[in-house]
mmCIF file of C-alpha atoms in Angstrom:
data_model
loop_
_atom_site.group_PDB
_atom_site.id
_atom_site.type_symbol
_atom_site.label_atom_id
_atom_site.label_comp_id
_atom_site.label_asym_id
_atom_site.label_seq_id
_atom_site.Cartn_x
_atom_site.Cartn_y
_atom_site.Cartn_z
ATOM 1 C CA MET A 23 -10.270 125.171 177.461
ATOM 2 C CA SER A 24 -10.872 122.568 180.173
ATOM 3 C CA ALA A 25 -14.585 121.907 180.536
ATOM 4 C CA ALA A 26 -16.300 121.292 183.831
ATOM 5 C CA PRO A 27 -18.795 118.387 183.713
ATOM 6 C CA ARG A 28 -22.101 119.630 182.359
ATOM 7 C CA LEU A 29 -21.592 123.268 183.352
ATOM 8 C CA ALA A 30 -23.468 126.088 181.575
ATOM 9 C CA ILE A 31 -23.394 129.861 181.902
ATOM 10 C CA TYR A 32 -26.711 131.726 181.944
ATOM 11 C CA PRO A 33 -25.739 135.406 181.447
ATOM 12 C CA GLY A 34 -27.934 138.480 181.618
ATOM 13 C CA SER A 35 -28.569 141.777 183.343
ATOM 14 C CA PHE A 36 -31.658 140.503 185.244
ATOM 15 C CA ASP A 37 -32.827 144.035 186.060
ATOM 16 C CA PRO A 38 -35.107 142.765 187.475
ATOM 17 C CA VAL A 39 -35.421 138.994 187.209
ATOM 18 C CA THR A 40 -38.826 137.848 185.932
ATOM 19 C CA HIS A 41 -40.766 134.592 185.772
ATOM 20 C CA GLY A 42 -39.476 134.245 182.216
ATOM 21 C CA HIS A 43 -35.888 134.144 183.474
ATOM 22 C CA LEU A 44 -36.747 131.527 186.074
ATOM 23 C CA ASP A 45 -38.531 129.428 183.457
ATOM 24 C CA ILE A 46 -35.363 129.367 181.314
ATOM 25 C CA LEU A 47 -33.336 128.455 184.410
ATOM 26 C CA GLN A 48 -35.554 125.450 185.146
ATOM 27 C CA ARG A 49 -35.272 124.244 181.554
ATOM 28 C CA ALA A 50 -31.487 124.639 181.656
ATOM 29 C CA LEU A 51 -31.316 122.536 184.835
ATOM 30 C CA GLY A 52 -33.047 119.762 182.892
ATOM 31 C CA VAL A 53 -30.122 119.703 180.458
ATOM 32 C CA PHE A 54 -27.065 120.584 182.567
ATOM 33 C CA GLU A 55 -25.889 119.452 185.957
ATOM 34 C CA ARG A 56 -24.905 122.953 187.078
ATOM 35 C CA VAL A 57 -25.892 126.428 185.918
ATOM 36 C CA VAL A 58 -24.085 129.650 186.783
ATOM 37 C CA ILE A 59 -26.284 132.768 186.611
ATOM 38 C CA ALA A 60 -23.787 135.403 185.491
ATOM 39 C CA VAL A 61 -24.995 138.927 186.267
ATOM 40 C CA ALA A 62 -23.576 141.711 184.098
ATOM 41 C CA ASP A 63 -24.322 145.346 183.342
ATOM 42 C CA ASN A 64 -26.128 146.181 180.111
ATOM 43 C CA VAL A 65 -24.602 149.351 178.700
ATOM 44 C CA ARG A 66 -27.510 149.776 176.257
ATOM 45 C CA LYS A 67 -30.155 149.990 178.982
ATOM 46 C CA GLY A 68 -30.653 152.194 182.001
ATOM 47 C CA GLY A 69 -30.350 150.227 185.220
ATOM 48 C CA LEU A 70 -32.816 150.331 188.098
ATOM 49 C CA PHE A 71 -30.939 148.077 190.552
ATOM 50 C CA ASP A 72 -27.167 148.085 190.760
ATOM 51 C CA ARG A 73 -25.275 144.872 190.225
ATOM 52 C CA ALA A 74 -24.843 144.070 193.918
ATOM 53 C CA GLU A 75 -28.595 144.461 194.483
ATOM 54 C CA ARG A 76 -29.404 142.202 191.533
ATOM 55 C CA VAL A 77 -27.052 139.496 192.789
ATOM 56 C CA ALA A 78 -28.617 139.653 196.259
ATOM 57 C CA LEU A 79 -32.161 139.494 194.844
ATOM 58 C CA LEU A 80 -31.307 136.528 192.627
ATOM 59 C CA ARG A 81 -29.852 134.655 195.575
ATOM 60 C CA GLN A 82 -33.079 135.262 197.502
ATOM 61 C CA VAL A 83 -35.131 133.894 194.613
ATOM 62 C CA VAL A 84 -32.900 130.880 193.926
ATOM 63 C CA GLY A 85 -32.601 130.022 197.599
ATOM 64 C CA THR A 86 -30.502 127.036 198.531
ATOM 65 C CA GLU A 87 -30.638 125.239 195.186
ATOM 66 C CA PRO A 88 -27.262 123.392 195.114
ATOM 67 C CA ARG A 89 -27.096 123.192 191.331
ATOM 68 C CA VAL A 90 -27.418 126.950 190.798
ATOM 69 C CA GLU A 91 -24.758 129.563 191.480
ATOM 70 C CA VAL A 92 -25.222 133.334 191.224
ATOM 71 C CA ASP A 93 -22.142 135.309 190.250
ATOM 72 C CA ALA A 94 -21.214 138.665 188.690
ATOM 73 C CA PHE A 95 -18.606 139.448 186.069
ATOM 74 C CA ASP A 96 -17.073 142.286 184.059
ATOM 75 C CA GLY A 97 -15.693 142.283 180.549
ATOM 76 C CA LEU A 98 -16.305 139.772 177.773
ATOM 77 C CA LEU A 99 -18.524 136.778 178.309
ATOM 78 C CA VAL A 100 -16.054 134.483 176.526
ATOM 79 C CA ASP A 101 -13.334 135.434 179.013
ATOM 80 C CA TYR A 102 -15.634 134.694 181.944
ATOM 81 C CA ALA A 103 -16.668 131.336 180.437
ATOM 82 C CA ARG A 104 -13.001 130.433 179.921
ATOM 83 C CA GLN A 105 -12.288 131.392 183.531
ATOM 84 C CA ARG A 106 -15.112 129.180 184.813
ATOM 85 C CA GLY A 107 -14.234 126.317 182.474
ATOM 86 C CA ALA A 108 -17.632 126.314 180.722
ATOM 87 C CA GLN A 109 -18.193 125.532 177.056
ATOM 88 C CA THR A 110 -21.924 126.292 176.804
ATOM 89 C CA ILE A 111 -23.943 129.469 177.083
ATOM 90 C CA VAL A 112 -27.687 129.357 177.703
ATOM 91 C CA ARG A 113 -29.892 132.073 176.270
ATOM 92 C CA GLY A 114 -33.664 132.394 176.437
ATOM 93 C CA LEU A 115 -35.950 133.309 173.558
ATOM 94 C CA ARG A 116 -39.437 134.768 173.822
ATOM 95 C CA ALA A 117 -40.323 135.366 170.185
ATOM 96 C CA VAL A 118 -38.819 135.511 166.720
ATOM 97 C CA ALA A 119 -37.776 139.138 167.319
ATOM 98 C CA ASP A 120 -35.257 137.993 169.964
ATOM 99 C CA PHE A 121 -33.541 135.516 167.676
ATOM 100 C CA GLU A 122 -31.833 137.997 165.334
ATOM 101 C CA TYR A 123 -29.957 139.768 168.129
ATOM 102 C CA GLU A 124 -29.170 136.542 169.993
ATOM 103 C CA PHE A 125 -27.936 134.953 166.770
ATOM 104 C CA GLN A 126 -25.478 137.810 166.245
ATOM 105 C CA LEU A 127 -24.186 137.462 169.805
ATOM 106 C CA ALA A 128 -23.741 133.715 169.412
ATOM 107 C CA LEU A 129 -21.743 134.113 166.199
ATOM 108 C CA MET A 130 -19.532 136.797 167.756
ATOM 109 C CA ASN A 131 -18.852 134.643 170.827
ATOM 110 C CA ARG A 132 -17.972 131.690 168.618
ATOM 111 C CA ARG A 133 -15.648 133.878 166.577
ATOM 112 C CA LEU A 134 -13.892 134.975 169.782
ATOM 113 C CA GLU A 135 -13.882 131.455 171.256
ATOM 114 C CA PRO A 136 -14.462 128.646 168.698
ATOM 115 C CA GLN A 137 -15.094 126.020 171.413
ATOM 116 C CA LEU A 138 -17.891 128.036 173.037
ATOM 117 C CA ASP A 139 -21.406 127.036 171.976
ATOM 118 C CA THR A 140 -24.753 128.736 172.601
ATOM 119 C CA ILE A 141 -27.998 126.896 173.329
ATOM 120 C CA PHE A 142 -31.317 128.696 172.863
ATOM 121 C CA LEU A 143 -34.255 127.711 175.055
ATOM 122 C CA MET A 144 -37.832 128.856 174.505
ATOM 123 C CA THR A 145 -39.706 130.147 177.503
ATOM 124 C CA ASP A 146 -43.285 129.235 178.286
ATOM 125 C CA GLN A 147 -45.928 130.848 176.109
ATOM 126 C CA SER A 148 -47.316 132.783 179.066
ATOM 127 C CA ASN A 149 -44.011 134.691 179.306
ATOM 128 C CA PHE A 150 -43.660 135.660 175.649
ATOM 129 C CA TYR A 151 -44.537 139.300 176.276
ATOM 130 C CA VAL A 152 -42.771 139.691 179.646
ATOM 131 C CA SER A 153 -39.457 141.539 179.712
ATOM 132 C CA SER A 154 -37.471 143.352 182.370
ATOM 133 C CA SER A 155 -37.753 146.647 180.500
ATOM 134 C CA LEU A 156 -41.533 146.358 180.253
ATOM 135 C CA VAL A 157 -41.839 145.400 183.916
ATOM 136 C CA LYS A 158 -39.816 148.449 184.970
ATOM 137 C CA GLU A 159 -41.890 150.751 182.789
ATOM 138 C CA VAL A 160 -45.184 149.462 184.180
ATOM 139 C CA ALA A 161 -43.876 149.655 187.744
ATOM 140 C CA ARG A 162 -42.647 153.238 187.289
ATOM 141 C CA LEU A 163 -46.105 154.273 186.099
ATOM 142 C CA GLY A 164 -47.762 152.762 189.170
ATOM 143 C CA GLY A 165 -48.933 149.471 187.669
ATOM 144 C CA ASP A 166 -49.041 146.164 189.528
ATOM 145 C CA VAL A 167 -46.299 143.817 188.277
ATOM 146 C CA GLY A 168 -46.751 141.135 190.925
ATOM 147 C CA ALA A 169 -47.882 138.608 188.302
ATOM 148 C CA PHE A 170 -44.639 138.930 186.316
ATOM 149 C CA VAL A 171 -41.928 138.773 188.999
ATOM 150 C CA PRO A 172 -41.300 136.709 192.162
ATOM 151 C CA GLU A 173 -42.508 138.120 195.457
ATOM 152 C CA PRO A 174 -39.061 139.302 196.695
ATOM 153 C CA ILE A 175 -38.563 141.167 193.430
ATOM 154 C CA HIS A 176 -42.020 142.730 193.686
ATOM 155 C CA ARG A 177 -41.316 144.044 197.179
ATOM 156 C CA ALA A 178 -37.961 145.417 196.052
ATOM 157 C CA LEU A 179 -39.591 147.195 193.097
ATOM 158 C CA VAL A 180 -42.214 148.800 195.316
ATOM 159 C CA ALA A 181 -39.580 149.958 197.807
ATOM 160 C CA LYS A 182 -37.312 151.247 195.042
ATOM 161 C CA LEU A 183 -39.958 153.212 193.168
ATOM 162 C CA ALA A 184 -42.024 154.440 196.142
ATOM 163 C CA PRO A 185 -39.903 157.590 196.828
ATOM 164 C CA ALA A 186 -40.176 158.655 193.187
ATOM 165 C CA ALA A 187 -43.943 158.099 193.192
ATOM 166 C CA ARG A 188 -44.409 160.309 196.289
ATOM 167 C CA GLN A 189 -42.718 163.304 194.686
ATOM 168 C CA PRO A 190 -45.289 165.859 193.456
ATOM 169 C CA HIS A 191 -45.316 166.574 189.777
ATOM 170 C CA ALA A 192 -44.360 170.088 188.741
ATOM 171 C CA PRO A 193 -47.163 172.015 187.023
ATOM 172 C CA LEU A 194 -46.871 172.524 183.319
ATOM 173 C CA LYS A 195 -45.605 175.931 182.274
ATOM 174 C CA ARG A 196 -47.648 177.723 179.675
ATOM 175 C CA SER A 197 -45.739 179.660 177.087
ATOM 176 C CA PRO A 198 -46.882 183.295 176.795
ATOM 177 C CA THR A 199 -48.856 184.188 173.698
ATOM 178 C CA VAL A 200 -49.571 187.557 172.135
ATOM 179 C CA ALA A 201 -53.331 187.124 172.154
ATOM 180 C CA SER A 202 -53.481 186.197 175.854
ATOM 181 C CA SER A 203 -52.018 189.524 177.065
ATOM 182 C CA PRO A 204 -54.510 192.447 177.287
ATOM 183 C CA SER A 205 -51.686 194.969 177.506
ATOM 184 C CA THR A 206 -50.176 193.576 174.331
ATOM 185 C CA ARG A 207 -53.519 193.780 172.570
ATOM 186 C CA ARG A 208 -53.819 197.419 173.641
ATOM 187 C CA ARG A 209 -50.356 198.200 172.311
ATOM 188 C CA LEU A 210 -50.848 196.621 168.886
ATOM 189 C CA PRO A 211 -53.080 199.417 167.449
ATOM 190 C CA ALA A 212 -50.634 202.009 168.782
ATOM 191 C CA ARG A 213 -47.838 200.386 166.811
ATOM 192 C CA ARG A 214 -49.846 200.437 163.601
ATOM 193 C CA GLU A 215 -51.157 203.992 164.099
ATOM 194 C CA PRO A 216 -47.954 205.916 163.131
ATOM 195 C CA GLN A 217 -47.621 203.841 159.996
ATOM 196 C CA ALA A 218 -51.256 204.522 159.058
ATOM 197 C CA ARG A 219 -50.782 208.267 159.616
ATOM 198 C CA ARG A 220 -47.676 208.266 157.416
ATOM 199 C CA ARG A 221 -49.543 206.502 154.658
ATOM 200 C CA ALA A 222 -52.421 208.980 154.872
ATOM 201 C CA ALA A 223 -50.007 211.918 154.756
ATOM 202 C CA GLY A 224 -48.063 210.378 151.882
ATOM 203 C CA GLU A 225 -44.754 210.252 153.758
ATOM 204 C CA GLY A 226 -42.111 207.784 152.760
ATOM 205 C CA SER A 227 -43.520 207.238 149.246
ATOM 206 C CA SER A 228 -42.932 208.763 145.836
ATOM 207 C CA GLU A 229 -45.405 210.822 143.845
ATOM 208 C CA ALA A 230 -46.097 207.903 141.537
ATOM 209 C CA GLU A 231 -46.839 205.587 144.484
ATOM 210 C CA ARG A 232 -49.200 208.138 146.092
ATOM 211 C CA THR A 233 -50.990 208.712 142.783
ATOM 212 C CA GLY A 234 -51.413 204.994 142.198
ATOM 213 C CA CYS A 235 -52.548 204.474 145.779
ATOM 214 C CA HIS A 236 -55.178 207.244 145.520
ATOM 215 C CA ARG A 237 -56.334 205.891 142.170
ATOM 216 C CA ARG A 238 -56.759 202.379 143.594
ATOM 217 C CA ARG A 239 -58.702 203.766 146.552
ATOM 218 C CA ALA A 240 -60.954 205.755 144.208
ATOM 219 C CA ASN A 241 -61.613 202.720 142.040
ATOM 220 C CA ALA A 242 -62.305 200.593 145.087
ATOM 221 C CA GLY A 243 -64.718 203.194 146.480
ATOM 222 C CA SER A 244 -66.630 203.522 143.192
ATOM 223 C CA GLY A 245 -66.795 199.809 142.602
ATOM 224 C CA ARG A 246 -64.939 200.083 139.262
ATOM 225 C CA ALA A 247 -62.193 197.729 138.236
ATOM 226 C CA ALA A 248 -58.789 199.106 137.359
ATOM 227 C CA ASP A 249 -58.235 199.825 133.657
ATOM 228 C CA LEU A 250 -55.538 197.330 132.796
ATOM 229 C CA SER A 251 -55.573 198.290 129.122
ATOM 230 C CA THR A 252 -53.991 201.687 129.844
ATOM 231 C CA PRO A 253 -50.405 201.631 128.589
ATOM 232 C CA LEU A 254 -47.492 202.428 130.849
ATOM 233 C CA GLN A 255 -45.264 205.445 130.252
ATOM 234 C CA ARG A 256 -41.705 205.694 131.408
ATOM 235 C CA THR A 257 -41.168 208.865 133.411
ATOM 236 C CA THR A 258 -38.128 208.506 135.648
ATOM 237 C CA THR A 259 -34.776 206.785 135.486
ATOM 238 C CA VAL A 260 -33.105 206.184 138.832
ATOM 239 C CA PRO A 261 -29.508 204.905 138.754
ATOM 240 C CA MET A 262 -28.864 201.731 140.686
ATOM 241 C CA ARG A 263 -26.382 202.544 143.410
ATOM 242 C CA THR A 264 -25.328 199.267 144.940
ATOM 243 C CA ARG A 265 -22.234 197.155 144.878
ATOM 244 C CA LEU A 266 -24.167 193.901 145.128
ATOM 245 C CA ALA A 267 -25.561 193.965 141.606
ATOM 246 C CA PRO A 268 -23.878 196.733 139.583
ATOM 247 C CA SER A 269 -24.642 195.030 136.258
ATOM 248 C CA LEU A 270 -28.420 195.211 136.604
ATOM 249 C CA GLY A 271 -28.536 198.653 134.940
ATOM 250 C CA PRO A 272 -30.854 201.552 135.808
ATOM 251 C CA LEU A 273 -33.971 201.068 137.849
ATOM 252 C CA ARG A 274 -37.056 202.208 135.911
ATOM 253 C CA THR A 275 -40.438 203.140 137.308
ATOM 254 C CA PHE A 276 -43.670 203.387 135.322
ATOM 255 C CA ARG A 277 -47.011 205.108 135.708
ATOM 256 C CA ARG A 278 -50.223 204.866 133.750
ATOM 257 C CA CYS A 279 -51.006 207.495 131.131
ATOM 258 C CA SER A 280 -54.323 208.424 129.621
ATOM 259 C CA PRO A 281 -55.574 206.541 126.523
ATOM 260 C CA SER A 282 -55.072 209.672 124.385
ATOM 261 C CA GLN A 283 -51.348 209.768 125.093
ATOM 262 C CA LYS A 284 -49.024 207.564 123.142
ATOM 263 C CA PRO A 285 -46.300 205.817 125.056
ATOM 264 C CA PRO A 286 -42.814 206.841 124.038
ATOM 265 C CA GLN A 287 -40.595 204.367 122.328
ATOM 266 C CA ILE A 288 -38.003 202.851 124.625
ATOM 267 C CA ALA A 289 -34.604 202.817 122.994
#
């Protein structure tokens, strides 16, 4: 790869460009004779400005600086650097959390192009917490981001997000609940009433169930506890008629007998 004299590539999405980006650019100009700001699309992030808008905004911010060029590219960064004849990539770091991801990118670029090196530059301490994603989030929520971006970028953010801010918010929809409907509350006792009448009349239950139910009601009304010492006597054998569990045998029901009666022996 033929290298241009002291040429470096400063890639990024710059959506939008912040004071942290410009601080890295100034530090790179102290090391290299020329710096190309290469604008690309970040597939992992949602874009606010399209690539043409970002290139135009960067050119407004950079102005007529002869040592800086703003360009856009598609594809791999190593292919673009080879096309421009550059052997150095400049990347900015804000904190230790940025280094792990940037280190992986640098190793991958070197694996794809062994002659391509990456230089990491630390931004000023005042920009450690400033990022394009955070600036967009604050701006979308109506916050003032004028202290984090250049004035042309601030005006572009306000113009871009103003139509969305003027749209009225739709009211929250409340999900219907059973307790909030008077008609539903009036219908609930009517649903339980047929079942209560059937229980009182003894419908849908066997003689043993009705006897046990009446006995429990009598004990509850008299305040006496149920006599658990009364043995159980087998009275009825009902064959199990189901194909799901034919091996379970007959279904047996039991009722309580008086203490004077002896329970029969179960064979």
